[in-house]
Amino acid sequence: MHECPIENGPRRRGVLATVLMIGGLVAGYGTGLWNFLQYLVPLRRQPRTDLFVGTLAELPVGSSRTVVDPQGQKIAVTRTAGAAGDPASGFKALSSICPHLGCNVHWDGGRSQFICPCHNGVFDANGTAISGPPAAEGKNLKEFPVKVDARNGWVFVEVTVRGRYGV
Ligand code: FES
């Protein structure tokens, strides 16, 4: 016995509509879930690059130099004595942007502290907030990794690359 195609038409359309609706829901919720998981655990590491700061000879203990990353963020690189035989351990590269409201901090070599002039925020040489609004909020200066090329004594700061230079 053959079924009448005219009678099965509405039933097939109903099944097809249900399948399409379920597919749409799975795709929609699946995409949302995927984006949420990527927000929690980023799969792609942001591209990074090394910014040249100077040579060890140009950066004596107690000195500070400012470099600018591709996003325009100023990074203060300071040098302390560090561990013997490990020149990289004496370097700290910290964002010059105050985590309170974004003013530029400056290095006070005499006090070995970073000072934010906007609301008298003070950070120690490690970028830890020790007084003012940043200390009250527990917000420290952002730190960047420092590398020293032992072959030629060149000092670099590792930064992320975004915007028109990358992702
Ligand atoms: S912006 Fe630096 S202390 Fe307020």
GROMACS .gro file of N, CA and C and ligand atoms in nm:
model
  505
    1MET      N    1   0.082  -0.119   0.000
    1MET     CA    2   0.000   0.000   0.000
    1MET      C    3   0.086   0.124   0.000
    2HIS      N    4   0.051   0.216  -0.084
    2HIS     CA    5   0.121   0.344  -0.088
    2HIS      C    6   0.043   0.447  -0.009
    3GLU      N    7   0.120   0.529   0.063
    3GLU     CA    8   0.055   0.639   0.136
    3GLU      C    9   0.031   0.754   0.040
    4CYS      N   10  -0.071   0.821   0.062
    4CYS     CA   11  -0.102   0.935  -0.023
    4CYS      C   12  -0.007   1.051   0.008
    5PRO      N   13   0.070   1.098  -0.093
    5PRO     CA   14   0.165   1.206  -0.069
    5PRO      C   15   0.098   1.335  -0.028
    6ILE      N   16  -0.022   1.355  -0.067
    6ILE     CA   17  -0.092   1.478  -0.033
    6ILE      C   18  -0.123   1.482   0.115
    7GLU      N   19  -0.160   1.363   0.173
    7GLU     CA   20  -0.194   1.358   0.315
    7GLU      C   21  -0.069   1.368   0.403
    8ASN      N   22   0.049   1.315   0.355
    8ASN     CA   23   0.172   1.318   0.436
    8ASN      C   24   0.244   1.452   0.431
    9GLY      N   25   0.209   1.539   0.338
    9GLY     CA   26   0.278   1.667   0.325
    9GLY      C   27   0.282   1.748   0.453
   10PRO      N   28   0.168   1.774   0.517
   10PRO     CA   29   0.170   1.855   0.640
   10PRO      C   30   0.251   1.789   0.751
   11ARG      N   31   0.246   1.655   0.759
   11ARG     CA   32   0.321   1.586   0.864
   11ARG      C   33   0.472   1.600   0.841
   12ARG      N   34   0.514   1.586   0.714
   12ARG     CA   35   0.657   1.602   0.683
   12ARG      C   36   0.703   1.745   0.712
   13ARG      N   37   0.620   1.842   0.675
   13ARG     CA   38   0.657   1.981   0.701
   13ARG      C   39   0.670   2.005   0.852
   14GLY      N   40   0.583   1.940   0.930
   14GLY     CA   41   0.590   1.955   1.077
   14GLY      C   42   0.719   1.897   1.131
   15VAL      N   43   0.756   1.778   1.080
   15VAL     CA   44   0.881   1.715   1.125
   15VAL      C   45   1.000   1.801   1.085
   16LEU      N   46   0.997   1.848   0.960
   16LEU     CA   47   1.106   1.932   0.911
   16LEU      C   48   1.118   2.060   0.993
   17ALA      N   49   1.005   2.123   1.025
   17ALA     CA   50   1.007   2.246   1.104
   17ALA      C   51   1.062   2.218   1.243
   18THR      N   52   1.026   2.104   1.302
   18THR     CA   53   1.077   2.069   1.434
   18THR      C   54   1.227   2.048   1.431
   19VAL      N   55   1.275   1.975   1.328
   19VAL     CA   56   1.420   1.950   1.315
   19VAL      C   57   1.495   2.082   1.299
   20LEU      N   58   1.442   2.171   1.212
   20LEU     CA   59   1.508   2.301   1.193
   20LEU      C   60   1.508   2.384   1.321
   21MET      N   61   1.399   2.379   1.394
   21MET     CA   62   1.390   2.455   1.518
   21MET      C   63   1.491   2.403   1.621
   22ILE      N   64   1.500   2.271   1.633
   22ILE     CA   65   1.596   2.212   1.729
   22ILE      C   66   1.739   2.245   1.686
   23GLY      N   67   1.765   2.237   1.554
   23GLY     CA   68   1.898   2.272   1.503
   23GLY      C   69   1.933   2.416   1.533
   24GLY      N   70   1.836   2.505   1.516
   24GLY     CA   71   1.859   2.646   1.544
   24GLY      C   72   1.887   2.670   1.692
   25LEU      N   73   1.811   2.602   1.778
   25LEU     CA   74   1.833   2.618   1.922
   25LEU      C   75   1.971   2.566   1.961
   26VAL      N   76   2.008   2.449   1.909
   26VAL     CA   77   2.141   2.392   1.941
   26VAL      C   78   2.251   2.486   1.893
   27ALA      N   79   2.237   2.538   1.770
   27ALA     CA   80   2.340   2.628   1.716
   27ALA      C   81   2.348   2.756   1.799
   28GLY      N   82   2.232   2.812   1.833
   28GLY     CA   83   2.230   2.937   1.910
   28GLY      C   84   2.289   2.920   2.049
   29TYR      N   85   2.236   2.822   2.123
   29TYR     CA   86   2.285   2.801   2.259
   29TYR      C   87   2.429   2.748   2.257
   30GLY      N   88   2.462   2.667   2.157
   30GLY     CA   89   2.599   2.615   2.146
   30GLY      C   90   2.699   2.727   2.124
   31THR      N   91   2.666   2.822   2.036
   31THR     CA   92   2.755   2.936   2.012
   31THR      C   93   2.771   3.020   2.139
   32GLY      N   94   2.660   3.042   2.206
   32GLY     CA   95   2.667   3.120   2.330
   32GLY      C   96   2.752   3.048   2.435
   33LEU      N   97   2.733   2.918   2.449
   33LEU     CA   98   2.812   2.840   2.545
   33LEU      C   99   2.960   2.842   2.508
   34TRP      N  100   2.990   2.829   2.378
   34TRP     CA  101   3.130   2.830   2.331
   34TRP      C  102   3.196   2.964   2.363
   35ASN      N  103   3.125   3.073   2.334
   35ASN     CA  104   3.180   3.206   2.364
   35ASN      C  105   3.203   3.225   2.513
   36PHE      N  106   3.110   3.174   2.593
   36PHE     CA  107   3.125   3.186   2.738
   36PHE      C  108   3.245   3.106   2.787
   37LEU      N  109   3.264   2.985   2.734
   37LEU     CA  110   3.379   2.902   2.774
   37LEU      C  111   3.510   2.967   2.732
   38GLN      N  112   3.512   3.029   2.612
   38GLN     CA  113   3.634   3.098   2.569
   38GLN      C  114   3.663   3.219   2.656
   39TYR      N  115   3.559   3.283   2.706
   39TYR     CA  116   3.578   3.395   2.798
   39TYR      C  117   3.643   3.345   2.927
   40LEU      N  118   3.596   3.228   2.975
   40LEU     CA  119   3.651   3.173   3.099
   40LEU      C  120   3.793   3.122   3.080
   41VAL      N  121   3.816   3.049   2.971
   41VAL     CA  122   3.947   2.990   2.943
   41VAL      C  123   3.985   3.025   2.800
   42PRO      N  124   4.056   3.136   2.781
   42PRO     CA  125   4.094   3.173   2.644
   42PRO      C  126   4.181   3.066   2.579
   43LEU      N  127   4.144   3.022   2.459
   43LEU     CA  128   4.220   2.918   2.390
   43LEU      C  129   4.340   2.975   2.317
   44ARG      N  130   4.321   3.095   2.263
   44ARG     CA  131   4.431   3.157   2.188
   44ARG      C  132   4.509   3.250   2.279
   45ARG      N  133   4.637   3.232   2.283
   45ARG     CA  134   4.722   3.321   2.360
   45ARG      C  135   4.743   3.446   2.276
   46GLN      N  136   4.737   3.561   2.340
   46GLN     CA  137   4.757   3.684   2.265
   46GLN      C  138   4.900   3.688   2.213
   47PRO      N  139   4.919   3.736   2.090
   47PRO     CA  140   5.055   3.747   2.037
   47PRO      C  141   5.139   3.840   2.121
   48ARG      N  142   5.264   3.804   2.137
   48ARG     CA  143   5.354   3.883   2.222
   48ARG      C  144   5.478   3.920   2.143
   49THR      N  145   5.544   4.022   2.188
   49THR     CA  146   5.670   4.063   2.126
   49THR      C  147   5.762   4.119   2.234
   50ASP      N  148   5.891   4.127   2.200
   50ASP     CA  149   5.989   4.182   2.294
   50ASP      C  150   6.024   4.325   2.256
   51LEU      N  151   6.012   4.414   2.352
   51LEU     CA  152   6.050   4.554   2.331
   51LEU      C  153   6.192   4.574   2.383
   52PHE      N  154   6.277   4.631   2.301
   52PHE     CA  155   6.414   4.658   2.345
   52PHE      C  156   6.415   4.776   2.442
   53VAL      N  157   6.479   4.758   2.556
   53VAL     CA  158   6.486   4.864   2.657
   53VAL      C  159   6.622   4.933   2.654
   54GLY      N  160   6.729   4.855   2.643
   54GLY     CA  161   6.864   4.910   2.644
   54GLY      C  162   6.962   4.799   2.678
   55THR      N  163   7.086   4.837   2.699
   55THR     CA  164   7.187   4.737   2.739
   55THR      C  165   7.207   4.745   2.889
   56LEU      N  166   7.269   4.642   2.944
   56LEU     CA  167   7.298   4.641   3.088
   56LEU      C  168   7.385   4.762   3.125
   57ALA      N  169   7.478   4.798   3.038
   57ALA     CA  170   7.566   4.912   3.066
   57ALA      C  171   7.488   5.043   3.068
   58GLU      N  172   7.383   5.053   2.989
   58GLU     CA  173   7.302   5.176   2.985
   58GLU      C  174   7.202   5.185   3.101
   59LEU      N  175   7.183   5.073   3.172
   59LEU     CA  176   7.083   5.067   3.279
   59LEU      C  177   7.151   5.030   3.411
   60PRO      N  178   7.223   5.122   3.474
   60PRO     CA  179   7.290   5.089   3.599
   60PRO      C  180   7.190   5.066   3.712
   61VAL      N  181   7.234   5.001   3.817
   61VAL     CA  182   7.149   4.976   3.934
   61VAL      C  183   7.097   5.110   3.986
   62GLY      N  184   6.966   5.116   4.012
   62GLY     CA  185   6.902   5.238   4.063
   62GLY      C  186   6.840   5.323   3.952
   63SER      N  187   6.864   5.286   3.827
   63SER     CA  188   6.812   5.366   3.717
   63SER      C  189   6.672   5.319   3.676
   64SER      N  190   6.607   5.401   3.597
   64SER     CA  191   6.475   5.369   3.544
   64SER      C  192   6.465   5.425   3.402
   65ARG      N  193   6.401   5.350   3.316
   65ARG     CA  194   6.381   5.395   3.179
   65ARG      C  195   6.237   5.361   3.139
   66THR      N  196   6.178   5.448   3.059
   66THR     CA  197   6.040   5.424   3.016
   66THR      C  198   6.036   5.384   2.870
   67VAL      N  199   5.962   5.277   2.840
   67VAL     CA  200   5.939   5.236   2.702
   67VAL      C  201   5.788   5.239   2.678
   68VAL      N  202   5.751   5.239   2.551
   68VAL     CA  203   5.608   5.245   2.516
   68VAL      C  204   5.572   5.122   2.435
   69ASP      N  205   5.469   5.049   2.477
   69ASP     CA  206   5.429   4.928   2.405
   69ASP      C  207   5.344   4.964   2.282
   70PRO      N  208   5.313   4.866   2.194
   70PRO     CA  209   5.239   4.896   2.070
   70PRO      C  210   5.101   4.958   2.094
   71GLN      N  211   5.046   4.941   2.214
   71GLN     CA  212   4.916   5.003   2.243
   71GLN      C  213   4.931   5.145   2.297
   72GLY      N  214   5.056   5.191   2.312
   72GLY     CA  215   5.080   5.326   2.363
   72GLY      C  216   5.093   5.332   2.514
   73GLN      N  217   5.093   5.217   2.579
   73GLN     CA  218   5.106   5.214   2.725
   73GLN      C  219   5.252   5.233   2.766
   74LYS      N  220   5.277   5.326   2.858
   74LYS     CA  221   5.413   5.347   2.907
   74LYS      C  222   5.447   5.241   3.011
   75ILE      N  223   5.570   5.188   3.000
   75ILE     CA  224   5.616   5.086   3.093
   75ILE      C  225   5.747   5.135   3.153
   76ALA      N  226   5.751   5.143   3.286
   76ALA     CA  227   5.873   5.187   3.355
   76ALA      C  228   5.957   5.064   3.388
   77VAL      N  229   6.081   5.065   3.341
   77VAL     CA  230   6.173   4.953   3.370
   77VAL      C  231   6.277   5.005   3.468
   78THR      N  232   6.279   4.948   3.588
   78THR     CA  233   6.375   4.991   3.690
   78THR      C  234   6.470   4.877   3.720
   79ARG      N  235   6.589   4.914   3.769
   79ARG     CA  236   6.688   4.811   3.800
   79ARG      C  237   6.736   4.827   3.944
   80THR      N  238   6.730   4.715   4.016
   80THR     CA  239   6.788   4.709   4.151
   80THR      C  240   6.902   4.607   4.144
   81ALA      N  241   6.969   4.584   4.257
   81ALA     CA  242   7.088   4.498   4.257
   81ALA      C  243   7.058   4.358   4.202
   82GLY      N  244   6.947   4.297   4.245
   82GLY     CA  245   6.913   4.164   4.198
   82GLY      C  246   7.008   4.058   4.252
   83ALA      N  247   6.988   3.937   4.211
   83ALA     CA  248   7.070   3.825   4.258
   83ALA      C  249   7.202   3.822   4.180
   84ALA      N  250   7.310   3.781   4.249
   84ALA     CA  251   7.441   3.772   4.185
   84ALA      C  252   7.436   3.670   4.071
   85GLY      N  253   7.490   3.708   3.957
   85GLY     CA  254   7.494   3.616   3.844
   85GLY      C  255   7.364   3.607   3.765
   86ASP      N  256   7.263   3.681   3.808
   86ASP     CA  257   7.134   3.679   3.738
   86ASP      C  258   7.086   3.823   3.718
   87PRO      N  259   7.140   3.892   3.617
   87PRO     CA  260   7.104   4.033   3.600
   87PRO      C  261   6.956   4.057   3.578
   88ALA      N  262   6.884   3.962   3.519
   88ALA     CA  263   6.741   3.982   3.493
   88ALA      C  264   6.662   3.993   3.623
   89SER      N  265   6.713   3.931   3.731
   89SER     CA  266   6.638   3.933   3.857
   89SER      C  267   6.631   4.073   3.918
   90GLY      N  268   6.720   4.163   3.877
   90GLY     CA  269   6.717   4.299   3.932
   90GLY      C  270   6.622   4.391   3.859
   91PHE      N  271   6.564   4.347   3.751
   91PHE     CA  272   6.477   4.435   3.672
   91PHE      C  273   6.331   4.415   3.708
   92LYS      N  274   6.259   4.526   3.706
   92LYS     CA  275   6.113   4.524   3.720
   92LYS      C  276   6.057   4.610   3.608
   93ALA      N  277   5.961   4.557   3.537
   93ALA     CA  278   5.893   4.634   3.433
   93ALA      C  279   5.747   4.648   3.476
   94LEU      N  280   5.708   4.771   3.505
   94LEU     CA  281   5.574   4.796   3.557
   94LEU      C  282   5.502   4.900   3.473
   95SER      N  283   5.375   4.879   3.457
   95SER     CA  284   5.295   4.976   3.384
   95SER      C  285   5.301   5.111   3.455
   96SER      N  286   5.308   5.218   3.376
   96SER     CA  287   5.308   5.353   3.434
   96SER      C  288   5.166   5.403   3.459
   97ILE      N  289   5.070   5.319   3.428
   97ILE     CA  290   4.930   5.362   3.446
   97ILE      C  291   4.882   5.323   3.585
   98CYS      N  292   4.842   5.422   3.659
   98CYS     CA  293   4.793   5.397   3.795
   98CYS      C  294   4.662   5.317   3.788
   99PRO      N  295   4.653   5.209   3.867
   99PRO     CA  296   4.531   5.128   3.862
   99PRO      C  297   4.411   5.193   3.930
  100HIS      N  298   4.432   5.310   3.992
  100HIS     CA  299   4.318   5.377   4.055
  100HIS      C  300   4.230   5.441   3.948
  101LEU      N  301   4.280   5.549   3.885
  101LEU     CA  302   4.199   5.615   3.782
  101LEU      C  303   4.278   5.641   3.654
  102GLY      N  304   4.394   5.579   3.641
  102GLY     CA  305   4.465   5.584   3.512
  102GLY      C  306   4.564   5.696   3.492
  103CYS      N  307   4.600   5.770   3.596
  103CYS     CA  308   4.704   5.873   3.579
  103CYS      C  309   4.840   5.804   3.558
  104ASN      N  310   4.937   5.882   3.511
  104ASN     CA  311   5.072   5.828   3.493
  104ASN      C  312   5.151   5.841   3.623
  105VAL      N  313   5.211   5.731   3.666
  105VAL     CA  314   5.297   5.734   3.784
  105VAL      C  315   5.439   5.768   3.739
  106HIS      N  316   5.522   5.817   3.831
  106HIS     CA  317   5.662   5.840   3.798
  106HIS      C  318   5.751   5.779   3.907
  107TRP      N  319   5.874   5.745   3.867
  107TRP     CA  320   5.968   5.681   3.957
  107TRP      C  321   6.043   5.786   4.036
  108ASP      N  322   6.045   5.771   4.167
  108ASP     CA  323   6.124   5.858   4.254
  108ASP      C  324   6.243   5.776   4.301
  109GLY      N  325   6.358   5.795   4.234
  109GLY     CA  326   6.476   5.715   4.264
  109GLY      C  327   6.525   5.733   4.406
  110GLY      N  328   6.510   5.854   4.463
  110GLY     CA  329   6.556   5.878   4.600
  110GLY      C  330   6.478   5.797   4.702
  111ARG      N  331   6.348   5.782   4.678
  111ARG     CA  332   6.263   5.705   4.772
  111ARG      C  333   6.244   5.561   4.728
  112SER      N  334   6.290   5.530   4.606
  112SER     CA  335   6.269   5.398   4.545
  112SER      C  336   6.121   5.362   4.545
  113GLN      N  337   6.041   5.459   4.501
  113GLN     CA  338   5.896   5.437   4.496
  113GLN      C  339   5.839   5.498   4.369
  114PHE      N  340   5.725   5.445   4.326
  114PHE     CA  341   5.648   5.506   4.218
  114PHE      C  342   5.543   5.595   4.284
  115ILE      N  343   5.530   5.716   4.230
  115ILE     CA  344   5.436   5.813   4.288
  115ILE      C  345   5.330   5.847   4.183
  116CYS      N  346   5.206   5.844   4.224
  116CYS     CA  347   5.099   5.891   4.137
  116CYS      C  348   5.057   6.029   4.186
  117PRO      N  349   5.075   6.132   4.103
  117PRO     CA  350   5.048   6.268   4.150
  117PRO      C  351   4.899   6.301   4.163
  118CYS      N  352   4.813   6.223   4.104
  118CYS     CA  353   4.671   6.260   4.103
  118CYS      C  354   4.607   6.256   4.242
  119HIS      N  355   4.627   6.145   4.314
  119HIS     CA  356   4.566   6.134   4.447
  119HIS      C  357   4.666   6.080   4.549
  120ASN      N  358   4.794   6.110   4.523
  120ASN     CA  359   4.902   6.069   4.614
  120ASN      C  360   4.910   5.917   4.633
  121GLY      N  361   4.890   5.844   4.530
  121GLY     CA  362   4.910   5.700   4.537
  121GLY      C  363   5.061   5.670   4.539
  122VAL      N  364   5.102   5.575   4.621
  122VAL     CA  365   5.243   5.539   4.631
  122VAL      C  366   5.256   5.388   4.617
  123PHE      N  367   5.356   5.348   4.536
  123PHE     CA  368   5.382   5.206   4.512
  123PHE      C  369   5.529   5.180   4.544
  124ASP      N  370   5.560   5.063   4.598
  124ASP     CA  371   5.701   5.031   4.622
  124ASP      C  372   5.768   4.989   4.491
  125ALA      N  373   5.895   4.954   4.497
  125ALA     CA  374   5.972   4.921   4.376
  125ALA      C  375   5.919   4.797   4.305
  126ASN      N  376   5.839   4.715   4.375
  126ASN     CA  377   5.779   4.596   4.312
  126ASN      C  378   5.642   4.625   4.253
  127GLY      N  379   5.598   4.751   4.265
  127GLY     CA  380   5.467   4.786   4.209
  127GLY      C  381   5.352   4.763   4.305
  128THR      N  382   5.383   4.725   4.429
  128THR     CA  383   5.278   4.702   4.529
  128THR      C  384   5.233   4.835   4.587
  129ALA      N  385   5.102   4.859   4.586
  129ALA     CA  386   5.047   4.983   4.639
  129ALA      C  387   5.067   4.986   4.791
  130ILE      N  388   5.128   5.096   4.841
  130ILE     CA  389   5.155   5.103   4.985
  130ILE      C  390   5.082   5.218   5.054
  131SER      N  391   5.030   5.314   4.976
  131SER     CA  392   4.945   5.416   5.039
  131SER      C  393   4.861   5.486   4.933
  132GLY      N  394   4.761   5.560   4.980
  132GLY     CA  395   4.670   5.628   4.889
  132GLY      C  396   4.558   5.537   4.843
  133PRO      N  397   4.476   5.586   4.750
  133PRO     CA  398   4.360   5.507   4.703
  133PRO      C  399   4.395   5.369   4.646
  134PRO      N  400   4.508   5.356   4.570
  134PRO     CA  401   4.538   5.220   4.519
  134PRO      C  402   4.561   5.119   4.631
  135ALA      N  403   4.627   5.162   4.739
  135ALA     CA  404   4.650   5.071   4.852
  135ALA      C  405   4.518   5.036   4.920
  136ALA      N  406   4.430   5.137   4.933
  136ALA     CA  407   4.300   5.111   4.997
  136ALA      C  408   4.218   5.012   4.915
  137GLU      N  409   4.237   5.016   4.781
  137GLU     CA  410   4.162   4.925   4.694
  137GLU      C  411   4.239   4.797   4.663
  138GLY      N  412   4.362   4.786   4.711
  138GLY     CA  413   4.443   4.666   4.687
  138GLY      C  414   4.481   4.649   4.541
  139LYS      N  415   4.504   4.763   4.472
  139LYS     CA  416   4.538   4.757   4.329
  139LYS      C  417   4.685   4.792   4.308
  140ASN      N  418   4.761   4.699   4.253
  140ASN     CA  419   4.903   4.718   4.228
  140ASN      C  420   4.927   4.752   4.082
  141LEU      N  421   5.051   4.796   4.052
  141LEU     CA  422   5.088   4.823   3.913
  141LEU      C  423   5.101   4.691   3.837
  142LYS      N  424   5.057   4.692   3.713
  142LYS     CA  425   5.068   4.571   3.629
  142LYS      C  426   5.216   4.546   3.595
  143GLU      N  427   5.255   4.418   3.604
  143GLU     CA  428   5.396   4.384   3.580
  143GLU      C  429   5.413   4.311   3.447
  144PHE      N  430   5.527   4.334   3.382
  144PHE     CA  431   5.561   4.269   3.255
  144PHE      C  432   5.690   4.189   3.274
  145PRO      N  433   5.703   4.074   3.205
  145PRO     CA  434   5.827   3.995   3.215
  145PRO      C  435   5.944   4.067   3.151
  146VAL      N  436   6.063   4.054   3.211
  146VAL     CA  437   6.186   4.113   3.159
  146VAL      C  438   6.282   4.001   3.121
  147LYS      N  439   6.348   4.016   3.007
  147LYS     CA  440   6.447   3.918   2.961
  147LYS      C  441   6.579   3.989   2.938
  148VAL      N  442   6.687   3.922   2.972
  148VAL     CA  443   6.820   3.975   2.944
  148VAL      C  444   6.892   3.874   2.856
  149ASP      N  445   6.936   3.919   2.739
  149ASP     CA  446   7.012   3.833   2.648
  149ASP      C  447   7.156   3.830   2.699
  150ALA      N  448   7.196   3.713   2.751
  150ALA     CA  449   7.328   3.702   2.814
  150ALA      C  450   7.442   3.723   2.714
  151ARG      N  451   7.418   3.699   2.585
  151ARG     CA  452   7.527   3.710   2.487
  151ARG      C  453   7.573   3.855   2.470
  152ASN      N  454   7.478   3.948   2.468
  152ASN     CA  455   7.516   4.087   2.441
  152ASN      C  456   7.466   4.186   2.547
  153GLY      N  457   7.398   4.134   2.652
  153GLY     CA  458   7.353   4.223   2.760
  153GLY      C  459   7.235   4.310   2.723
  154TRP      N  460   7.160   4.271   2.623
  154TRP     CA  461   7.043   4.350   2.584
  154TRP      C  462   6.925   4.315   2.674
  155VAL      N  463   6.849   4.418   2.710
  155VAL     CA  464   6.735   4.401   2.801
  155VAL      C  465   6.606   4.424   2.723
  156PHE      N  466   6.512   4.332   2.742
  156PHE     CA  467   6.383   4.340   2.671
  156PHE      C  468   6.267   4.329   2.770
  157VAL      N  469   6.155   4.385   2.732
  157VAL     CA  470   6.029   4.366   2.805
  157VAL      C  471   5.933   4.295   2.712
  158GLU      N  472   5.868   4.191   2.764
  158GLU     CA  473   5.772   4.116   2.682
  158GLU      C  474   5.634   4.180   2.698
  159VAL      N  475   5.574   4.216   2.585
  159VAL     CA  476   5.443   4.282   2.587
  159VAL      C  477   5.347   4.211   2.489
  160THR      N  478   5.219   4.234   2.508
  160THR     CA  479   5.121   4.179   2.415
  160THR      C  480   5.106   4.273   2.296
  161VAL      N  481   5.065   4.215   2.184
  161VAL     CA  482   5.045   4.293   2.063
  161VAL      C  483   4.898   4.284   2.026
  162ARG      N  484   4.831   4.397   2.021
  162ARG     CA  485   4.689   4.399   1.984
  162ARG      C  486   4.663   4.512   1.888
  163GLY      N  487   4.537   4.534   1.860
  163GLY     CA  488   4.497   4.645   1.774
  163GLY      C  489   4.545   4.626   1.634
  164ARG      N  490   4.596   4.732   1.572
  164ARG     CA  491   4.632   4.722   1.432
  164ARG      C  492   4.758   4.639   1.409
  165TYR      N  493   4.831   4.603   1.517
  165TYR     CA  494   4.949   4.522   1.503
  165TYR      C  495   4.919   4.373   1.520
  166GLY      N  496   4.802   4.337   1.561
  166GLY     CA  497   4.774   4.195   1.585
  166GLY      C  498   4.626   4.169   1.585
  167VAL      N  499   4.583   4.091   1.683
  167VAL     CA  500   4.445   4.048   1.689
  167VAL      C  501   4.353   4.164   1.721
  168FES     S1  502   4.484   5.796   3.977
  168FES    FE1  503   4.660   5.736   4.087
  168FES     S2  504   4.604   5.760   4.292
  168FES    FE2  505   4.429   5.816   4.182
   0.00000   0.00000   0.00000
